[in-house]
mmCIF file of C-alpha atoms and ligand atoms in Angstrom:
data_model
loop_
_atom_site.group_PDB
_atom_site.id
_atom_site.type_symbol
_atom_site.label_atom_id
_atom_site.label_comp_id
_atom_site.label_asym_id
_atom_site.label_seq_id
_atom_site.Cartn_x
_atom_site.Cartn_y
_atom_site.Cartn_z
ATOM 1 C CA MET A 1 90.957 107.690 78.708
ATOM 2 C CA ALA A 2 90.825 107.921 82.300
ATOM 3 C CA GLU A 3 87.834 107.632 84.387
ATOM 4 C CA ILE A 4 87.701 107.645 88.245
ATOM 5 C CA LYS A 5 87.458 104.029 89.581
ATOM 6 C CA ALA A 6 88.944 104.290 92.995
ATOM 7 C CA CYS A 7 89.070 106.927 95.783
ATOM 8 C CA ILE A 8 92.162 106.413 98.080
ATOM 9 C CA PHE A 9 91.845 108.273 101.500
ATOM 10 C CA ASP A 10 94.499 109.797 103.625
ATOM 11 C CA MET A 11 93.602 109.220 107.238
ATOM 12 C CA ASP A 12 94.654 111.612 110.092
ATOM 13 C CA GLY A 13 93.208 114.794 108.990
ATOM 14 C CA VAL A 14 91.367 113.837 105.702
ATOM 15 C CA LEU A 15 88.781 111.257 107.609
ATOM 16 C CA VAL A 16 89.309 112.126 111.362
ATOM 17 C CA SER A 17 90.382 114.961 113.116
ATOM 18 C CA THR A 18 93.369 113.226 114.772
ATOM 19 C CA GLU A 19 95.696 115.634 112.908
ATOM 20 C CA ILE A 20 95.301 117.807 116.607
ATOM 21 C CA TYR A 21 96.570 115.302 118.682
ATOM 22 C CA HIS A 22 99.769 114.723 116.482
ATOM 23 C CA PHE A 23 100.395 118.106 117.163
ATOM 24 C CA LYS A 24 99.749 118.588 120.579
ATOM 25 C CA ALA A 25 101.934 115.247 120.955
ATOM 26 C CA TRP A 26 105.011 116.640 119.448
ATOM 27 C CA LYS A 27 104.612 119.988 120.867
ATOM 28 C CA ARG A 28 104.917 118.509 124.312
ATOM 29 C CA LEU A 29 107.182 116.505 123.646
ATOM 30 C CA THR A 30 109.355 119.546 121.830
ATOM 31 C CA GLU A 31 108.551 121.907 125.542
ATOM 32 C CA THR A 32 109.079 119.290 128.147
ATOM 33 C CA VAL A 33 111.741 117.257 126.898
ATOM 34 C CA LEU A 34 113.179 118.780 124.443
ATOM 35 C CA GLY A 35 113.441 122.784 125.683
ATOM 36 C CA PHE A 36 111.941 124.627 122.845
ATOM 37 C CA SER A 37 108.365 125.206 120.891
ATOM 38 C CA ILE A 38 106.853 124.457 117.554
ATOM 39 C CA ASP A 39 104.123 126.539 116.141
ATOM 40 C CA GLU A 40 101.188 125.216 113.796
ATOM 41 C CA LYS A 41 102.914 126.796 110.997
ATOM 42 C CA PHE A 42 106.309 124.202 111.567
ATOM 43 C CA ASN A 43 103.377 121.362 112.231
ATOM 44 C CA GLU A 44 102.071 121.834 108.437
ATOM 45 C CA ASN A 45 105.949 120.073 107.468
ATOM 46 C CA LEU A 46 105.052 117.160 109.913
ATOM 47 C CA LYS A 47 101.670 116.108 108.471
ATOM 48 C CA GLY A 48 101.572 112.669 106.393
ATOM 49 C CA VAL A 49 105.370 112.292 107.404
ATOM 50 C CA SER A 50 106.191 109.033 109.507
ATOM 51 C CA ARG A 51 106.895 109.373 113.393
ATOM 52 C CA ALA A 52 110.765 108.568 112.637
ATOM 53 C CA VAL A 53 111.171 111.182 109.865
ATOM 54 C CA CYS A 54 108.997 113.573 112.373
ATOM 55 C CA VAL A 55 111.775 113.191 114.904
ATOM 56 C CA ASP A 56 114.390 113.933 112.229
ATOM 57 C CA LEU A 57 112.536 116.800 111.139
ATOM 58 C CA ILE A 58 112.204 118.214 114.499
ATOM 59 C CA LEU A 59 115.852 117.745 115.696
ATOM 60 C CA GLN A 60 117.113 119.443 112.591
ATOM 61 C CA HIS A 61 114.487 122.292 112.952
ATOM 62 C CA ALA A 62 116.293 123.044 116.829
ATOM 63 C CA GLY A 63 119.586 122.116 115.399
ATOM 64 C CA LEU A 64 120.231 119.365 117.946
ATOM 65 C CA GLN A 65 121.549 115.902 117.440
ATOM 66 C CA LYS A 66 121.017 112.632 119.261
ATOM 67 C CA THR A 67 121.707 108.685 118.731
ATOM 68 C CA PRO A 68 118.996 106.472 117.466
ATOM 69 C CA GLU A 69 118.392 105.180 120.532
ATOM 70 C CA GLU A 70 117.532 108.480 121.853
ATOM 71 C CA LYS A 71 115.514 109.009 118.691
ATOM 72 C CA ALA A 72 113.756 106.211 119.073
ATOM 73 C CA GLU A 73 112.831 106.944 122.636
ATOM 74 C CA LEU A 74 111.465 110.364 121.545
ATOM 75 C CA ALA A 75 109.151 108.772 118.857
ATOM 76 C CA ALA A 76 107.946 106.318 121.728
ATOM 77 C CA GLN A 77 107.320 108.873 124.042
ATOM 78 C CA LYS A 78 104.954 111.253 121.289
ATOM 79 C CA ASN A 79 103.265 107.895 120.563
ATOM 80 C CA LYS A 80 102.331 107.347 124.134
ATOM 81 C CA TRP A 81 100.835 110.566 124.289
ATOM 82 C CA PHE A 82 99.226 110.728 120.965
ATOM 83 C CA LEU A 83 97.797 107.244 122.154
ATOM 84 C CA GLU A 84 96.412 108.880 125.650
ATOM 85 C CA TYR A 85 94.570 111.495 123.601
ATOM 86 C CA VAL A 86 93.224 109.060 121.421
ATOM 87 C CA GLN A 87 91.955 106.768 123.809
ATOM 88 C CA THR A 88 90.358 109.435 125.888
ATOM 89 C CA GLU A 89 89.164 111.738 123.040
ATOM 90 C CA ILE A 90 88.565 109.888 119.918
ATOM 91 C CA THR A 91 85.012 108.222 119.031
ATOM 92 C CA PRO A 92 83.033 107.741 115.670
ATOM 93 C CA ALA A 93 82.041 111.421 116.240
ATOM 94 C CA ASN A 94 85.422 112.361 114.987
ATOM 95 C CA VAL A 95 84.835 111.442 111.690
ATOM 96 C CA TYR A 96 84.501 114.543 109.786
ATOM 97 C CA PRO A 97 80.944 115.566 108.635
ATOM 98 C CA GLY A 98 80.131 114.211 105.312
ATOM 99 C CA VAL A 99 82.711 111.724 105.257
ATOM 100 C CA ILE A 100 80.103 108.497 105.444
ATOM 101 C CA GLU A 101 77.739 110.081 103.111
ATOM 102 C CA PHE A 102 80.054 110.575 100.214
ATOM 103 C CA LEU A 103 81.761 106.914 101.224
ATOM 104 C CA ASN A 104 77.739 105.783 100.795
ATOM 105 C CA VAL A 105 77.830 107.676 97.098
ATOM 106 C CA LEU A 106 81.043 106.010 96.178
ATOM 107 C CA LYS A 107 79.842 102.721 97.093
ATOM 108 C CA GLN A 108 76.681 103.018 95.145
ATOM 109 C CA SER A 109 78.380 104.330 92.247
ATOM 110 C CA GLY A 110 81.063 101.161 92.112
ATOM 111 C CA ILE A 111 83.680 103.296 93.165
ATOM 112 C CA LYS A 112 86.504 101.111 95.120
ATOM 113 C CA THR A 113 88.179 102.683 98.202
ATOM 114 C CA ALA A 114 90.955 102.427 100.224
ATOM 115 C CA ILE A 115 93.014 104.085 102.853
ATOM 116 C CA GLY A 116 96.554 105.434 102.551
ATOM 117 C CA SER A 117 97.900 106.316 105.933
ATOM 118 C CA ALA A 118 101.326 107.095 107.080
ATOM 119 C CA SER A 119 100.200 105.593 110.631
ATOM 120 C CA LYS A 120 101.244 103.132 112.474
ATOM 121 C CA ASN A 121 98.254 103.780 114.277
ATOM 122 C CA ALA A 122 95.649 103.598 111.520
ATOM 123 C CA PRO A 123 94.296 99.979 112.159
ATOM 124 C CA LEU A 124 93.629 100.888 115.962
ATOM 125 C CA LEU A 125 91.852 104.200 114.477
ATOM 126 C CA VAL A 126 89.991 102.529 111.856
ATOM 127 C CA GLU A 127 88.783 99.862 114.823
ATOM 128 C CA LYS A 128 87.888 102.526 117.102
ATOM 129 C CA LEU A 129 85.654 104.561 114.647
ATOM 130 C CA GLY A 130 83.976 102.076 113.221
ATOM 131 C CA ILE A 131 84.897 102.668 109.499
ATOM 132 C CA LYS A 132 86.376 99.562 108.154
ATOM 133 C CA GLN A 133 83.784 98.184 106.194
ATOM 134 C CA TYR A 134 83.259 101.215 103.802
ATOM 135 C CA PHE A 135 86.797 100.221 102.423
ATOM 136 C CA ASP A 136 88.221 97.725 99.873
ATOM 137 C CA ALA A 137 91.614 98.003 101.315
ATOM 138 C CA VAL A 138 93.537 100.002 104.453
ATOM 139 C CA VAL A 139 97.444 100.444 103.726
ATOM 140 C CA ASP A 140 99.120 101.794 107.072
ATOM 141 C CA GLY A 141 102.509 102.666 108.015
ATOM 142 C CA ASN A 142 103.394 99.175 109.113
ATOM 143 C CA MET A 143 102.824 97.934 105.618
ATOM 144 C CA ILE A 144 105.416 100.638 103.606
ATOM 145 C CA THR A 145 108.947 101.252 103.940
ATOM 146 C CA LYS A 146 109.068 105.011 102.449
ATOM 147 C CA ALA A 147 107.408 107.804 103.568
ATOM 148 C CA LYS A 148 105.101 110.655 101.767
ATOM 149 C CA PRO A 149 106.175 112.698 99.374
ATOM 150 C CA ASN A 150 107.303 108.871 98.491
ATOM 151 C CA PRO A 151 104.275 107.562 96.047
ATOM 152 C CA GLU A 152 104.844 103.683 97.812
ATOM 153 C CA VAL A 153 101.579 104.060 99.965
ATOM 154 C CA PHE A 154 99.360 105.380 97.576
ATOM 155 C CA LEU A 155 100.606 102.649 94.633
ATOM 156 C CA LYS A 156 100.125 99.657 97.275
ATOM 157 C CA GLY A 157 96.646 100.826 97.833
ATOM 158 C CA ALA A 158 95.846 101.108 94.123
ATOM 159 C CA GLU A 159 97.650 97.479 93.679
ATOM 160 C CA LEU A 160 95.534 96.241 96.721
ATOM 161 C CA ILE A 161 92.259 96.956 95.007
ATOM 162 C CA GLY A 162 93.400 96.364 91.466
ATOM 163 C CA VAL A 163 92.671 99.945 89.921
ATOM 164 C CA SER A 164 95.561 101.787 87.595
ATOM 165 C CA PRO A 165 96.734 104.702 89.320
ATOM 166 C CA CYS A 166 95.694 106.970 86.535
ATOM 167 C CA ASP A 167 92.086 105.925 87.398
ATOM 168 C CA CYS A 168 92.492 106.726 91.368
ATOM 169 C CA VAL A 169 91.744 109.870 92.941
ATOM 170 C CA VAL A 170 93.506 110.773 96.408
ATOM 171 C CA PHE A 171 91.984 112.961 98.969
ATOM 172 C CA GLU A 172 95.008 114.778 101.250
ATOM 173 C CA ASP A 173 95.544 117.128 103.873
ATOM 174 C CA ALA A 174 99.347 117.473 103.927
ATOM 175 C CA LYS A 175 101.910 119.048 101.664
ATOM 176 C CA SER A 176 103.894 115.683 101.618
ATOM 177 C CA GLY A 177 100.990 113.429 100.917
ATOM 178 C CA VAL A 178 99.811 115.537 97.560
ATOM 179 C CA GLU A 179 103.092 115.120 96.579
ATOM 180 C CA ALA A 180 103.089 111.257 96.822
ATOM 181 C CA ALA A 181 99.926 111.203 94.991
ATOM 182 C CA LYS A 182 101.342 113.567 91.900
ATOM 183 C CA ASN A 183 104.465 111.168 92.349
ATOM 184 C CA ALA A 184 102.164 108.073 91.841
ATOM 185 C CA ASN A 185 100.385 109.886 88.989
ATOM 186 C CA MET A 186 97.077 110.078 90.457
ATOM 187 C CA HIS A 187 94.780 112.859 90.512
ATOM 188 C CA CYS A 188 94.757 114.604 94.084
ATOM 189 C CA ILE A 189 92.114 116.410 95.848
ATOM 190 C CA GLY A 190 93.206 118.753 98.470
ATOM 191 C CA VAL A 191 91.094 118.599 102.186
ATOM 192 C CA GLY A 192 92.209 122.252 103.208
ATOM 193 C CA SER A 193 93.691 124.997 101.782
ATOM 194 C CA PRO A 194 94.582 125.728 98.332
ATOM 195 C CA ALA A 195 97.656 128.196 99.542
ATOM 196 C CA VAL A 196 99.010 125.248 101.279
ATOM 197 C CA LEU A 197 98.348 122.515 99.242
ATOM 198 C CA THR A 198 99.306 124.189 95.957
ATOM 199 C CA ASN A 199 99.675 120.973 93.535
ATOM 200 C CA ALA A 200 96.095 119.464 94.217
ATOM 201 C CA ASP A 201 93.982 119.861 91.603
ATOM 202 C CA PHE A 202 91.578 121.345 93.585
ATOM 203 C CA CYS A 203 90.755 121.287 97.351
ATOM 204 C CA ILE A 204 87.717 121.336 99.715
ATOM 205 C CA SER A 205 87.263 122.223 103.253
ATOM 206 C CA SER A 206 84.790 119.476 103.843
ATOM 207 C CA PHE A 207 83.241 116.510 102.744
ATOM 208 C CA THR A 208 80.104 118.096 102.533
ATOM 209 C CA GLU A 209 81.055 119.830 99.739
ATOM 210 C CA MET A 210 81.837 116.704 97.544
ATOM 211 C CA SER A 211 79.520 114.806 95.366
ATOM 212 C CA LEU A 212 79.804 112.188 92.393
ATOM 213 C CA GLU A 213 79.821 115.343 90.066
ATOM 214 C CA ARG A 214 82.493 117.115 91.850
ATOM 215 C CA LEU A 215 84.517 114.353 92.114
ATOM 216 C CA LYS A 216 84.424 113.989 88.194
ATOM 217 C CA SER A 217 85.600 117.736 87.962
ATOM 218 C CA VAL A 218 88.833 116.360 88.691
ATOM 219 C CA LEU A 219 89.422 114.933 85.128
ATOM 220 C CA ILE A 220 88.467 118.300 83.236
HETATM 221 P P1 B16 B 301 101.829 107.492 113.339
HETATM 222 P P2 B16 B 301 98.080 110.294 107.864
HETATM 223 C C1 B16 B 301 100.518 110.529 109.323
HETATM 224 O O1 B16 B 301 98.879 110.067 109.266
HETATM 225 C C2 B16 B 301 99.870 112.257 110.114
HETATM 226 O O2 B16 B 301 99.442 112.882 109.182
HETATM 227 C C3 B16 B 301 101.295 112.268 110.637
HETATM 228 O O3 B16 B 301 101.048 113.454 111.156
HETATM 229 C C4 B16 B 301 102.060 111.671 111.725
HETATM 230 O O4 B16 B 301 103.302 111.485 111.926
HETATM 231 C C5 B16 B 301 101.923 109.811 110.770
HETATM 232 O O5 B16 B 301 100.408 109.793 109.896
HETATM 233 C C6 B16 B 301 102.726 108.896 111.361
HETATM 234 O O6 B16 B 301 101.734 108.432 112.441
HETATM 235 O O7 B16 B 301 102.861 107.991 114.655
HETATM 236 O O8 B16 B 301 100.622 107.079 114.093
HETATM 237 O O9 B16 B 301 102.819 106.251 113.009
HETATM 238 O O10 B16 B 301 97.620 111.729 107.762
HETATM 239 O O11 B16 B 301 98.862 109.802 106.704
HETATM 240 O O12 B16 B 301 97.123 109.408 107.789
HETATM 241 MG MG1 MG B 302 96.678 113.321 106.768
#
């Protein structure tokens, strides 16, 4: 019988409010370099997806074609701006409300924890936020080759902490991430709107709503 032995957390948009800076950097790139704009609805498609795939989705959206070298330049420019926002605006205060308290509850209950993020900047952010000690493993975009909705990032997390996928609960804010969790045969609690994260087992709007009882209700 399945039980909950581990929680795997996406990072951007789940643990910390960095998703807005990814959006600001992509929007700045499309407006200043590519000559069009993207809105928040389109941005839902970019959440949880690797940087290179985001470039492809944006170009496809605008009907533009670029060489591999040009795509790499676009990705590098977006990352430069993202890192500028992170350096000037992100502090431990950007960890979402209730996150640290819930991580402490998990630790006291003997439930293992991991981060499963598509971001190559995850190690830098984890360091800047001072949250490394709360996790048994961190899987980031440098350690995987297949973007969400491929389950690789979460399966690697489960493997590193030695827990079967069916005993893991993933917390995700992105449609692609919810699909990745389901493709990994894991439970998934959406962080955000149930209208967007339609395949999540259930959704919360904040970790202040979470408790051990609420976590266990994912098995029902
Ligand atoms: P980077 P997550 C994802 O992080 C973000 O949701 C997504 O917006 C971003 O494009 C992706 O990381 C790649 O990030 O450019 O920093 O490598 O939500 O999986 O923690
Ligand atoms: Mg995310």
